[in-house]
Amino acid sequence: MSGRTPGNGGGRGRRARVTLRRIAEEVGTSQSTASRALAGHGYVAPEVKARVEEAAARLGYVPDISARTLKGHSSGLVGLLVSDLRNQFYAQLAAGVEQAVAAAGHQVVLVDDHGDESQAVRGARAFLSMRAAGVLLAPVGREATDLLVGHGTPVVEVDRRSGVRSCDAVTIDSERGAREAVGHLLALGHRRIAVVLDETMWATGKNRLKGYRAAHRDAGVPLSRRLVLDLGLRPADPQRDVAAFLDAHPDITAVFAANNVVAEAVWHELKRRDTAVPDRCSMVSFDDLTWMRVVEPGLTAVRQPVFEMGNRAARLLLERIEGGQGRTETRTLEPELILRGSTAAPGR
Amino acid sequence: MSGRTPGNGGGRGRRARVTLRRIAEEVGTSQSTASRALAGHGYVAPEVKARVEEAAARLGYVPDISARTLKGHSSGLVGLLVSDLRNQFYAQLAAGVEQAVAAAGHQVVLVDDHGDESQAVRGARAFLSMRAAGVLLAPVGREATDLLVGHGTPVVEVDRRSGVRSCDAVTIDSERGAREAVGHLLALGHRRIAVVLDETMWATGKNRLKGYRAAHRDAGVPLSRRLVLDLGLRPADPQRDVAAFLDAHPDITAVFAANNVVAEAVWHELKRRDTAVPDRCSMVSFDDLTWMRVVEPGLTAVRQPVFEMGNRAARLLLERIEGGQGRTETRTLEPELILRGSTAAPGR
DNA sequence: CTGTTAGCGCTTTCAG
DNA sequence: CTGAAAGCGCTAACAG
């Protein structure tokens, strides 16, 4: 199915770009008048303005952002750095960001660092290079944040905080979500609850573990280090690790999976070994994805307002860009425990 | 917090941007030499080059893309227009695109038109404005394509074709996927197979319906118009529509859901009314998402190489940007039918 | 109200 | 090998 390249309208026709000057000539006025007419501010005779607008429309004029940017204004581009767009979590986040940014008439430049800090830094450099009006950072690592903040670019961290001062953040209260989830299991009578994470270095993993501990403290149930399984970021075969862990700890009656990735591994492993859920083993996930409400039994999960988080973060950034030089702030959104069929009293 | 200019490195300070001129002064050479030194092409004495590079690194020089772009080159930005980033399908697609674009040292500008053509056009205009090197279009509608192509911007359409000539495309063979899926149901003995779509105007829906029909033709089974349910784009309550449809056609023994959105509605409705799957009703989905392999029974589905499609499309675009003025081409990727538990012989 | 003028930061001839 | 100079397209004083 190959096509021809038609003579004009289509194709390669690298016909001369229509510039302000061209329009000015067309209308018989000066470039600056044309600029003012189109920009809308500054005085222009209505009649001239109309003629300029007509010519612009007729010729298909498209303003050149680079020229405008070069002149001093920022590019109006908002950078978004995520660490894995294939993960539904980040996709939702990006969707929330995109929506708010588009509503403000800007565009999102998306970079996926695949969890690799050097990629993140390259992304940050690219944002700097294009004079992004601001940047949203969702990945781990603080080098990118440092670089951007050091150059005076407004930054908002999303979901994770790198610890860099003077930078806003929007997060979800991981500790509280975890505490509620594990508290729910404890209230049902579970006493040997495993927690599976893929990192405990960054705010998210760390706080979820903290919440797990806090819940035990609340309930006066002693903690056991052996019930903590940290798979590490990007484990080769998480399900196998979960399997080994479950084999080693047959006394476990419930599992708290600290995010959607580990939840999937845990779920598959439970299914593989035909463990009755919740009769034989209860399960709670942190992060509530489509599949969790579609499986049988539905997964009890901590729902995070992910889209909302992206949206709020973007709006905060936009405010900051507009001029807010005030104190930096951290906004925290609340997660919500959704009870479904995967949790019940132990030992039934 | 007004711009103090800190000694160096750290602060928030809107300290004067480091430009080539600044570096040239620092090194005691001319701007053009500095430019050549950093650009890497053109002759520069090795010793001078080293000094320039050192100064650039020390001062934290970041080239200004707008200036470069203005000078004539394109911005190196690649536009990506999708119609719903919250949909896992588009998220995967975007991930594939991002990966290829980043590998080529460019960045992706992401616009989500939410299925609204006017938004798509605004996005296209923005791409033009920023002199995007090329654009990938996944949404319905041809106005955006026309606009972009008309301005000489390389465009590759992904998943859908608008019918605009002189523009490459990468798609998945929907017809074949649908034909196999429905053929599978027919082979099992089903004779009253419903097909649920959300549009039949664009290439995807149209071709899936075509495949549905072709399969019937292959098997010599007569078609019945009443078995086609077209929900229309963005239905208010797809599940309710599915419910009404199933009520009206109790003789149906299998359902072919033409994409992941309608599949979810169908699945939920089947679950809600406790229809035994596959005993009472078989089901196949076009598009294979996480949840479909996690539910019980697993959904038989047509797997589309979505990430791969985005990746290929981006690579094709990049080639085109590099200079390929050759014939436009359409690459078609093959889907694959994944058999799981949701399909079986009827009337058991 | 409108035209002139001066760059923004960079690349790229074109002479030294 | 290096420097001077000319803009890319646009905006923003500043005079008319």
XYZ file of C-alpha atoms (C1' of nucleotides) in Angstrom:
728
model
C 0.000 0.000 0.000
C 2.296 2.713 -1.109
C 1.213 6.224 -1.915
C 2.248 8.953 -4.223
C 3.423 12.222 -2.925
C 1.175 14.786 -4.490
C 2.465 18.004 -5.889
C 1.563 20.339 -3.127
C -0.879 20.464 -0.273
C 0.578 17.237 0.848
C 3.858 15.662 0.989
C 7.307 16.918 1.235
C 6.331 20.349 -0.021
C 8.772 22.181 2.169
C 7.202 25.342 0.922
C 8.408 28.480 2.653
C 7.109 28.787 6.136
C 4.635 31.580 6.624
C 6.116 34.150 8.961
C 4.922 37.343 10.491
C 6.915 39.252 7.973
C 5.156 37.537 5.141
C 1.820 38.468 6.624
C 2.919 42.025 7.173
C 3.904 42.291 3.527
C 0.647 40.775 2.460
C -1.345 43.270 4.477
C 0.980 46.161 3.813
C 1.916 46.892 7.370
C 4.892 46.338 9.620
C 5.918 43.182 11.311
C 5.352 44.569 14.768
C 1.863 45.655 13.948
C 1.126 42.207 12.673
C 2.567 40.800 15.871
C 0.427 43.051 18.022
C -2.652 42.292 15.987
C -2.220 38.595 16.521
C -1.018 38.740 20.089
C -4.033 40.749 21.090
C -2.280 43.175 23.381
C -1.053 46.569 22.384
C -3.037 48.959 20.271
C -3.955 48.106 16.721
C -6.631 49.669 14.595
C -9.532 47.258 14.429
C -9.564 47.381 10.689
C -5.876 46.530 10.411
C -6.265 43.843 12.980
C -9.004 42.238 10.952
C -6.930 42.296 7.803
C -3.975 40.758 9.575
C -6.102 38.035 11.040
C -7.627 37.303 7.698
C -4.234 37.019 6.059
C -2.931 34.831 8.841
C -5.835 32.471 8.462
C -5.681 32.454 4.704
C -1.975 31.758 4.583
C -2.113 29.214 7.370
C 0.163 31.085 9.675
C 1.502 29.174 12.638
C 3.550 31.137 15.161
C 7.014 29.835 15.782
C 7.428 28.960 19.403
C 11.194 28.850 19.268
C 11.384 32.454 18.233
C 9.053 33.435 21.007
C 10.937 31.333 23.493
C 14.227 32.716 22.393
C 12.946 36.177 22.957
C 12.841 35.445 26.613
C 9.673 33.681 27.487
C 9.729 30.077 28.413
C 8.655 27.495 25.925
C 5.402 26.651 27.599
C 6.430 23.039 27.619
C 6.064 21.058 30.804
C 8.410 18.157 31.336
C 7.165 14.922 32.828
C 9.561 12.239 33.913
C 8.157 8.856 34.857
C 9.950 5.653 35.562
C 7.825 3.173 33.679
C 5.034 4.175 31.400
C 4.031 0.571 30.838
C 3.000 0.433 34.429
C -0.626 1.477 34.665
C 0.196 3.553 37.685
C 2.419 5.877 35.713
C 0.101 5.875 32.753
C -2.725 7.128 34.953
C -0.407 9.662 36.452
C 0.628 10.888 33.035
C -2.992 11.119 31.975
C -3.773 13.310 34.963
C -0.828 15.519 34.228
C -1.610 15.801 30.555
C -5.130 16.864 31.262
C -4.202 19.720 33.560
C -1.359 20.889 31.375
C -3.464 20.857 28.232
C -6.206 22.733 30.015
C -3.681 25.480 30.689
C -2.774 25.580 27.028
C 0.620 23.963 27.412
C 2.059 20.675 26.261
C 3.682 17.781 28.031
C 7.074 16.455 27.095
C 7.236 12.892 28.251
C 10.376 11.069 29.259
C 10.467 7.553 30.607
C 13.692 6.783 32.424
C 12.945 3.096 32.938
C 14.180 3.467 36.477
C 17.620 4.415 35.279
C 19.008 7.491 36.933
C 21.315 8.407 34.094
C 18.337 8.440 31.766
C 16.574 10.671 34.222
C 19.450 13.094 34.148
C 19.450 13.088 30.391
C 15.778 13.841 30.468
C 16.317 16.691 32.882
C 18.987 18.102 30.641
C 16.641 17.939 27.700
C 14.009 19.818 29.690
C 16.546 22.465 30.501
C 17.569 22.647 26.896
C 14.068 23.285 25.718
C 13.504 25.784 28.505
C 10.621 23.867 29.908
C 8.366 26.092 31.938
C 8.404 23.517 34.686
C 8.970 19.855 35.335
C 7.139 17.053 37.088
C 9.273 14.268 38.443
C 7.935 10.879 39.366
C 11.025 8.705 39.382
C 13.471 7.733 42.068
C 16.729 9.592 42.399
C 17.543 13.132 43.300
C 20.165 14.058 40.787
C 17.632 15.142 38.210
C 15.792 17.207 40.778
C 19.010 18.862 41.860
C 19.970 19.727 38.341
C 16.632 21.248 37.485
C 16.209 23.150 40.723
C 19.773 24.366 40.447
C 18.913 25.946 37.145
C 15.884 27.667 38.531
C 13.289 25.478 36.849
C 10.146 25.008 38.903
C 9.866 21.374 39.908
C 7.131 19.373 41.540
C 7.850 15.878 42.682
C 5.062 13.413 42.367
C 4.485 10.341 44.475
C 8.070 10.310 45.664
C 10.237 12.841 47.342
C 13.912 12.969 46.794
C 14.591 15.123 49.779
C 15.592 18.137 47.761
C 14.427 21.224 49.513
C 12.795 24.079 47.697
C 10.679 21.929 45.511
C 6.997 21.182 45.867
C 5.625 17.696 46.052
C 2.339 15.884 45.780
C 2.198 12.460 47.288
C -0.180 9.928 48.607
C -0.089 9.057 52.259
C 1.495 5.664 51.835
C 2.002 5.086 55.487
C -1.601 5.647 56.310
C -2.798 3.469 53.460
C -0.530 0.643 54.511
C -1.512 1.056 58.113
C -5.174 0.756 57.293
C -4.665 -2.201 55.033
C -2.595 -4.117 57.537
C -4.801 -2.914 60.377
C -7.703 -4.484 58.556
C -5.884 -7.821 58.392
C -4.925 -7.630 62.047
C -8.480 -6.815 63.005
C -9.612 -9.920 61.191
C -7.323 -11.870 63.465
C -4.250 -12.395 61.297
C -1.007 -12.574 63.226
C 1.540 -13.663 60.644
C 1.179 -11.169 57.845
C 3.832 -11.033 55.158
C 4.679 -7.766 53.452
C 6.154 -7.863 49.964
C 7.921 -4.806 48.559
C 10.262 -4.011 45.729
C 12.283 -1.367 47.506
C 12.556 0.236 50.891
C 14.865 3.053 49.934
C 12.443 5.605 48.635
C 9.568 7.333 50.236
C 6.909 5.005 48.866
C 8.357 1.663 49.889
C 9.742 3.001 53.090
C 6.464 4.501 54.166
C 4.460 1.454 53.300
C 6.750 -0.610 55.451
C 6.402 1.995 58.151
C 2.643 1.725 57.922
C 2.874 -2.035 58.173
C 4.851 -1.669 61.370
C 2.629 1.042 62.756
C -0.401 -1.163 62.318
C 1.277 -3.910 64.285
C 2.183 -1.482 66.993
C -1.384 -0.203 67.104
C -2.625 -3.723 67.550
C 0.082 -4.722 69.988
C 1.244 -7.497 67.716
C 4.980 -8.139 67.684
C 6.857 -7.706 64.438
C 8.968 -10.337 62.831
C 11.671 -9.366 60.422
C 11.377 -12.634 58.559
C 7.916 -11.679 57.323
C 9.329 -8.859 55.205
C 10.184 -9.743 51.619
C 12.018 -7.085 49.667
C 12.295 -8.188 46.064
C 14.420 -5.239 45.056
C 13.736 -3.015 42.086
C 13.348 -4.827 38.800
C 13.633 -8.351 40.091
C 14.376 -10.914 37.416
C 11.567 -13.223 38.393
C 9.451 -11.838 41.188
C 7.004 -14.693 41.167
C 9.740 -17.215 41.793
C 11.001 -15.162 44.703
C 7.527 -15.020 46.133
C 7.219 -18.770 45.724
C 10.450 -19.391 47.591
C 9.340 -17.042 50.305
C 5.989 -18.715 50.734
C 7.655 -22.111 50.837
C 9.954 -20.889 53.567
C 7.113 -19.461 55.599
C 4.167 -21.822 55.488
C 2.691 -20.272 58.597
C 1.768 -17.027 56.853
C -1.967 -16.366 56.802
C -2.046 -13.105 54.871
C 0.024 -11.106 52.425
C 0.227 -7.372 52.028
C 1.584 -6.510 48.571
C 3.062 -3.044 48.580
C 2.304 -2.129 44.974
C 0.652 -3.351 41.813
C 3.740 -5.003 40.428
C 4.379 -7.215 43.416
C 0.634 -7.766 43.808
C 0.559 -9.346 40.400
C 3.411 -11.663 41.264
C 1.802 -12.650 44.551
C -1.558 -13.234 42.960
C -0.168 -15.399 40.223
C 1.797 -17.446 42.673
C -1.182 -17.949 44.951
C -3.211 -19.068 41.946
C -0.454 -21.305 40.685
C -0.262 -23.227 43.916
C -4.033 -23.274 44.247
C -4.018 -21.542 47.568
C -7.574 -20.773 48.509
C -8.038 -17.034 48.841
C -9.100 -15.877 51.331
C -9.750 -19.158 53.170
C -6.210 -20.293 53.277
C -4.479 -16.956 52.773
C -5.792 -13.412 52.669
C -4.321 -10.779 50.442
C -4.327 -6.991 50.206
C -2.757 -4.865 47.531
C -1.541 -1.319 47.689
C -2.772 0.297 44.473
C -6.021 -0.708 42.881
C -5.952 -1.607 39.204
C -8.619 -2.830 36.846
C -7.740 -6.464 37.144
C -8.039 -6.432 40.904
C -11.732 -5.776 40.792
C -12.314 -8.214 37.995
C -10.636 -11.278 39.437
C -12.354 -13.806 41.630
C -12.309 -13.077 44.482
C -11.918 -9.346 44.054
C -8.802 -8.021 45.718
C -9.067 -5.904 48.791
C -6.874 -2.992 47.866
C -5.728 0.466 48.821
C -7.013 2.706 46.116
C -4.736 5.597 45.303
C -6.110 8.611 43.496
C -3.403 8.408 40.866
C -4.951 10.411 38.069
C -5.927 12.997 40.634
C -2.411 13.075 41.991
C -0.973 13.800 38.563
C -3.610 16.402 37.993
C -3.003 18.164 41.276
C 0.733 18.064 40.820
C 0.421 19.646 37.420
C -1.871 22.328 38.746
C 0.518 23.076 41.548
C 3.345 23.349 39.069
C 1.319 25.651 36.877
C 0.639 27.925 39.837
C 4.295 27.969 40.619
C 5.086 28.818 37.029
C 2.571 31.616 37.000
C 4.582 33.306 39.615
C 4.049 31.834 43.019
C 7.389 32.166 44.719
C 5.904 31.323 48.083
C 7.049 28.600 50.428
C 7.308 25.230 48.863
C 4.570 22.906 49.898
C 3.835 19.238 49.982
C 0.302 18.153 49.365
C -0.756 14.761 50.498
C -3.690 12.871 49.091
C -5.480 10.217 51.034
C -5.756 6.643 49.852
C -8.814 4.566 50.535
C -9.106 0.947 51.512
C -11.510 -0.920 49.273
C -12.785 -4.101 50.850
C -13.361 -7.002 48.517
C -13.355 -10.732 48.745
C -9.674 -11.477 49.176
C -9.600 -10.837 52.904
C -11.280 -12.796 55.671
C -10.536 -14.150 59.094
C -7.678 -16.651 59.107
C -7.777 -20.369 59.482
C -11.220 -21.026 58.172
C 12.583 34.770 46.934
C 13.831 37.032 44.291
C 16.766 36.153 42.177
C 19.858 36.472 44.159
C 22.683 35.210 42.136
C 24.406 32.728 44.311
C 28.103 32.186 44.017
C 27.401 29.194 41.984
C 26.065 25.687 41.852
C 23.144 25.431 44.163
C 20.410 27.840 44.613
C 17.059 28.634 43.389
C 18.638 31.682 41.829
C 17.419 32.714 38.445
C 21.052 33.384 37.777
C 21.896 34.463 34.280
C 21.669 31.644 31.855
C 25.029 30.377 30.670
C 25.322 31.003 26.967
C 27.910 30.235 24.373
C 29.061 33.795 24.508
C 29.690 33.519 28.204
C 31.794 30.441 27.627
C 33.670 32.087 24.824
C 34.528 35.006 27.098
C 35.595 32.646 29.809
C 37.915 30.799 27.503
C 39.001 33.866 25.607
C 37.838 32.779 22.213
C 34.988 33.587 19.890
C 31.444 32.394 20.064
C 31.712 30.526 16.825
C 34.742 28.640 17.960
C 32.986 27.696 21.135
C 30.050 26.538 19.058
C 32.246 24.406 16.834
C 34.088 22.981 19.791
C 30.878 21.820 21.389
C 29.121 20.764 18.235
C 31.998 18.529 17.345
C 32.080 19.304 13.662
C 34.255 21.882 12.032
C 37.891 22.386 12.863
C 38.930 23.426 16.313
C 42.351 23.099 17.870
C 42.222 20.200 20.295
C 43.583 22.323 23.053
C 40.964 25.018 22.573
C 38.298 22.420 22.321
C 39.303 20.964 25.644
C 39.245 24.348 27.315
C 35.823 25.099 25.935
C 34.481 21.791 27.072
C 35.899 22.283 30.492
C 34.336 25.705 30.809
C 31.003 24.417 29.564
C 31.005 21.663 32.134
C 32.158 23.914 34.929
C 29.571 26.575 34.222
C 26.798 24.085 33.651
C 26.163 25.093 30.101
C 22.973 23.815 28.543
C 22.456 24.567 24.870
C 19.297 26.422 24.024
C 17.206 24.372 21.684
C 15.037 27.278 20.630
C 17.983 29.152 19.271
C 19.143 26.119 17.399
C 15.672 25.436 16.108
C 15.186 29.000 15.082
C 18.342 28.829 13.085
C 16.642 26.435 10.803
C 16.817 22.952 12.168
C 13.771 21.312 13.528
C 13.262 21.086 17.233
C 13.950 17.397 17.511
C 10.627 16.992 19.247
C 8.312 14.252 18.116
C 4.602 14.779 18.610
C 2.386 11.951 19.751
C -1.355 12.266 19.670
C -3.436 9.596 21.386
C -7.092 9.546 22.124
C -7.123 8.234 25.660
C -4.034 7.748 27.710
C -5.991 6.169 30.531
C -6.693 3.286 28.232
C -3.937 0.749 28.660
C -3.817 0.289 24.938
C -2.667 3.848 24.353
C -0.393 3.803 27.345
C 1.437 0.806 25.903
C 1.552 2.483 22.558
C 3.007 5.630 24.072
C 5.583 3.581 25.932
C 6.695 1.967 22.694
C 6.935 5.306 21.000
C 8.799 6.925 23.848
C 11.367 4.201 23.864
C 12.246 4.492 20.199
C 12.224 8.269 20.229
C 14.417 8.485 23.304
C 16.828 5.996 21.792
C 17.232 8.377 18.880
C 17.993 11.215 21.261
C 14.714 13.030 20.777
C 11.788 13.724 23.041
C 8.102 13.011 22.843
C 5.473 15.681 23.192
C 2.323 13.994 24.314
C -1.166 15.208 23.575
C -4.316 13.384 24.560
C -7.317 14.528 22.585
C -9.843 12.502 24.578
C -11.454 11.499 21.328
C -12.284 15.090 20.516
C -11.282 16.121 17.049
C -10.979 19.803 17.867
C -8.505 18.926 20.580
C -6.616 16.874 18.054
C -6.385 19.847 15.772
C -5.174 22.035 18.588
C -2.550 19.456 19.312
C -1.496 19.376 15.696
C -1.227 23.131 15.676
C 0.955 23.005 18.753
C 3.222 20.474 17.055
C 3.514 22.770 14.098
C 4.221 25.673 16.362
C 7.092 23.915 18.021
C 8.398 22.713 14.689
C 8.136 19.097 15.681
C 10.438 16.943 13.618
C 7.578 14.573 13.016
C 4.286 13.444 14.444
C 2.640 10.151 15.340
C -1.119 10.085 15.191
C -3.202 7.445 16.850
C -6.625 9.033 17.086
C -9.612 9.053 14.835
C -10.202 11.931 12.488
C -8.257 13.168 9.543
C -8.248 16.891 10.019
C -5.132 16.797 12.153
C -3.369 14.595 9.645
C -4.301 16.915 6.830
C -3.056 19.953 8.650
C 0.254 18.406 9.518
C 0.894 16.835 6.153
C -0.135 20.049 4.486
C 2.626 21.826 6.323
C 5.194 19.291 5.306
C 5.578 17.613 8.675
C 6.336 13.914 8.436
C 3.429 11.965 9.861
C 2.949 8.324 10.675
C -0.484 7.094 11.590
C -0.659 4.376 14.163
C -3.341 1.754 14.511
C -5.768 3.753 12.448
C -5.639 5.239 9.043
C -7.487 8.378 8.198
C -7.240 7.853 4.489
C -4.859 10.731 3.928
C -2.465 9.801 1.241
C 1.217 10.465 1.476
C 1.546 9.497 5.051
C 2.977 6.307 6.448
C 1.062 4.051 8.752
C 1.649 1.152 11.081
C -1.359 -0.904 11.951
C -2.372 -4.263 13.207
C -4.273 -6.574 10.959
C -7.603 -6.209 12.685
C -9.508 -8.114 10.117
C -7.334 -11.134 10.397
C -7.364 -11.073 14.184
C -11.124 -10.853 14.255
C -11.450 -13.551 11.653
C -9.344 -15.932 13.664
C -11.129 -15.165 16.879
C -14.563 -15.636 15.415
C -13.367 -18.569 13.359
C -12.313 -20.205 16.586
C -15.808 -19.772 18.014
C -17.409 -21.096 14.859
C -15.099 -24.085 14.864
C -16.215 -24.855 18.387
C -19.748 -25.027 17.045
C -21.153 -21.638 17.936
C -23.761 -20.372 15.523
C -25.168 -17.302 17.206
C -22.148 -15.171 17.981
C -22.653 -11.571 19.008
C -20.098 -8.940 18.124
C -19.858 -5.842 20.293
C -18.066 -2.755 18.996
C -17.868 0.898 19.859
C -17.591 2.211 16.348
C -17.651 0.971 12.800
C -16.530 4.150 11.122
C -12.801 3.857 11.430
C -10.395 1.312 10.240
C -10.191 -0.618 13.481
C -13.868 -1.180 14.156
C -14.697 -1.550 10.524
C -12.062 -4.175 9.951
C -12.958 -6.152 13.026
C -16.500 -6.302 11.836
C -15.225 -7.313 8.439
C -13.234 -10.105 10.020
C -16.291 -11.242 11.925
C -18.176 -11.477 8.684
C -15.344 -13.126 6.813
C -15.152 -15.840 9.421
C -18.832 -16.557 8.987
C -18.406 -16.663 5.271
C -15.464 -19.027 5.634
C -17.574 -21.333 7.734
C -20.646 -20.989 5.593
C -22.660 -19.675 8.483
C -25.241 -17.047 7.621
C -24.890 -13.618 9.165
C -27.533 -11.919 11.189
C -27.550 -8.182 11.492
C -29.236 -8.334 14.874
C -26.149 -9.925 16.402
C -24.116 -6.774 15.898
C -24.093 -4.336 18.798
C -22.478 -1.002 18.094
C -22.272 0.956 21.331
C -20.915 4.043 19.678
C -17.878 5.951 20.843
C -17.944 6.986 24.495
C -21.200 5.351 25.427
C -22.680 6.680 28.640
C -23.152 3.273 30.185
C -21.826 0.492 28.012
C -22.600 -2.226 30.512
C -26.265 -1.299 30.567
C -26.373 -1.389 26.788
C -24.776 -4.797 26.813
C -27.310 -5.957 29.375
C -30.209 -4.787 27.251
C -28.707 -6.471 24.247
C -28.232 -9.773 26.011
C -31.776 -9.623 27.323
C -33.036 -9.079 23.818
C -31.021 -11.961 22.426
C -31.127 -14.855 24.868
C -30.144 -17.287 22.137
C -26.579 -15.962 21.890
C -23.949 -18.541 22.805
C -20.803 -16.485 22.389
C -19.660 -12.894 22.372
C -16.809 -11.346 20.450
C -15.787 -8.071 22.084
C -13.992 -5.874 19.602
C -11.704 -4.076 22.018
C -10.655 -3.883 25.627
C -13.187 -1.269 26.593
C -16.201 -3.196 25.406
C -14.641 -6.414 26.694
C -14.680 -5.014 30.169
C -18.309 -4.061 29.895
C -19.240 -7.483 28.553
C -17.272 -9.294 31.191
C -18.796 -7.323 34.015
C -22.263 -7.886 32.704
C -21.706 -11.594 32.298
C -20.426 -11.750 35.863
C -23.259 -9.644 37.173
C -25.883 -11.952 35.793
C -23.903 -15.002 36.831
C -23.703 -16.366 33.358
C -21.406 -19.368 33.405
C -18.414 -18.759 31.159
C -17.759 -20.625 28.985
C -20.494 -23.197 29.711
C -23.404 -20.934 29.111
C -21.679 -18.308 26.987
C -18.216 -18.136 25.467
C -16.310 -14.911 25.109
C -13.359 -13.618 23.128
C -11.742 -10.230 23.372
C -9.813 -8.303 20.805
C -6.834 -6.857 22.689
C -5.242 -8.715 25.548
C -4.769 -6.803 28.798
C -3.394 -7.849 32.146
C -6.737 -8.499 33.708
C -7.791 -10.872 30.990
C -5.195 -13.405 31.922
C -5.766 -13.005 35.612
C -9.517 -13.506 35.743
C -11.190 -16.866 36.137
C -11.589 -18.242 33.558
C -8.841 -16.544 31.606
C -10.144 -14.721 28.558
C -9.395 -16.027 25.140
C -8.112 -12.929 23.419
C -6.467 -11.542 20.339
C -3.141 -10.255 21.499
C -1.970 -7.156 19.682
C 1.681 -6.201 19.779
C 0.859 -2.704 20.966
C 4.164 -1.630 22.414
C 5.829 -3.021 19.336
C 3.456 -1.131 17.104
C 4.295 2.163 18.786
C 7.953 1.321 18.591
C 7.856 0.461 14.926
C 5.825 3.499 14.083
C 8.293 5.734 15.840
C 11.202 4.101 14.056
C 9.489 4.521 10.743
C 8.904 8.171 11.509
C 12.500 8.627 12.498
C 13.642 7.146 9.206
C 11.337 9.471 7.385
C 12.697 12.407 9.328
C 16.257 11.429 8.574
C 15.510 11.992 5.000
C 13.609 9.159 3.467
C 11.399 10.770 0.879
C 10.537 7.459 -0.660
C 7.115 6.052 -1.231
C 4.892 6.102 1.764
C 4.325 2.711 3.230
C 1.961 0.918 5.510
C 3.342 -1.738 7.771
C 0.997 -4.256 9.201
C 1.685 -6.253 12.328
C 0.057 -9.570 13.001
C -2.111 -10.222 16.015
C -2.177 -13.565 17.739
C -5.082 -15.496 19.166
C -4.409 -16.604 22.730
C -6.617 -19.458 23.804
C -7.720 -19.452 27.418
C -10.639 -20.755 29.374
C -13.409 -18.449 28.248
C -14.189 -20.340 25.093
C -15.641 -23.819 24.710
C -18.223 -25.664 22.694
C -21.738 -24.273 23.164
C -24.624 -25.719 25.045
C -22.795 -27.822 27.540
C -2.144 53.860 16.699
C 2.201 52.312 13.936
C 6.948 51.722 12.202
C 11.849 51.364 13.487
C 15.218 49.196 15.990
C 17.406 45.979 18.705
C 18.318 41.838 20.100
C 17.141 36.555 22.328
C 21.348 32.279 21.529
C 22.880 29.805 18.117
C 24.825 28.154 13.555
C 26.998 29.036 9.434
C 29.203 31.126 5.576
C 33.110 33.740 4.437
C 37.343 35.820 5.056
C 41.491 35.913 7.453
C 42.254 26.593 12.368
C 39.599 31.003 14.013
C 36.817 35.381 14.131
C 33.420 38.534 12.255
C 29.001 38.948 10.672
C 24.533 37.759 9.198
C 20.447 36.297 10.325
C 16.435 32.406 11.968
C 11.094 34.678 13.645
C 9.458 37.068 17.081
C 8.648 40.665 20.796
C 9.241 44.931 23.135
C 10.785 49.365 23.891
C 10.768 53.733 21.871
C 9.924 57.186 18.879
C 6.949 59.066 15.565
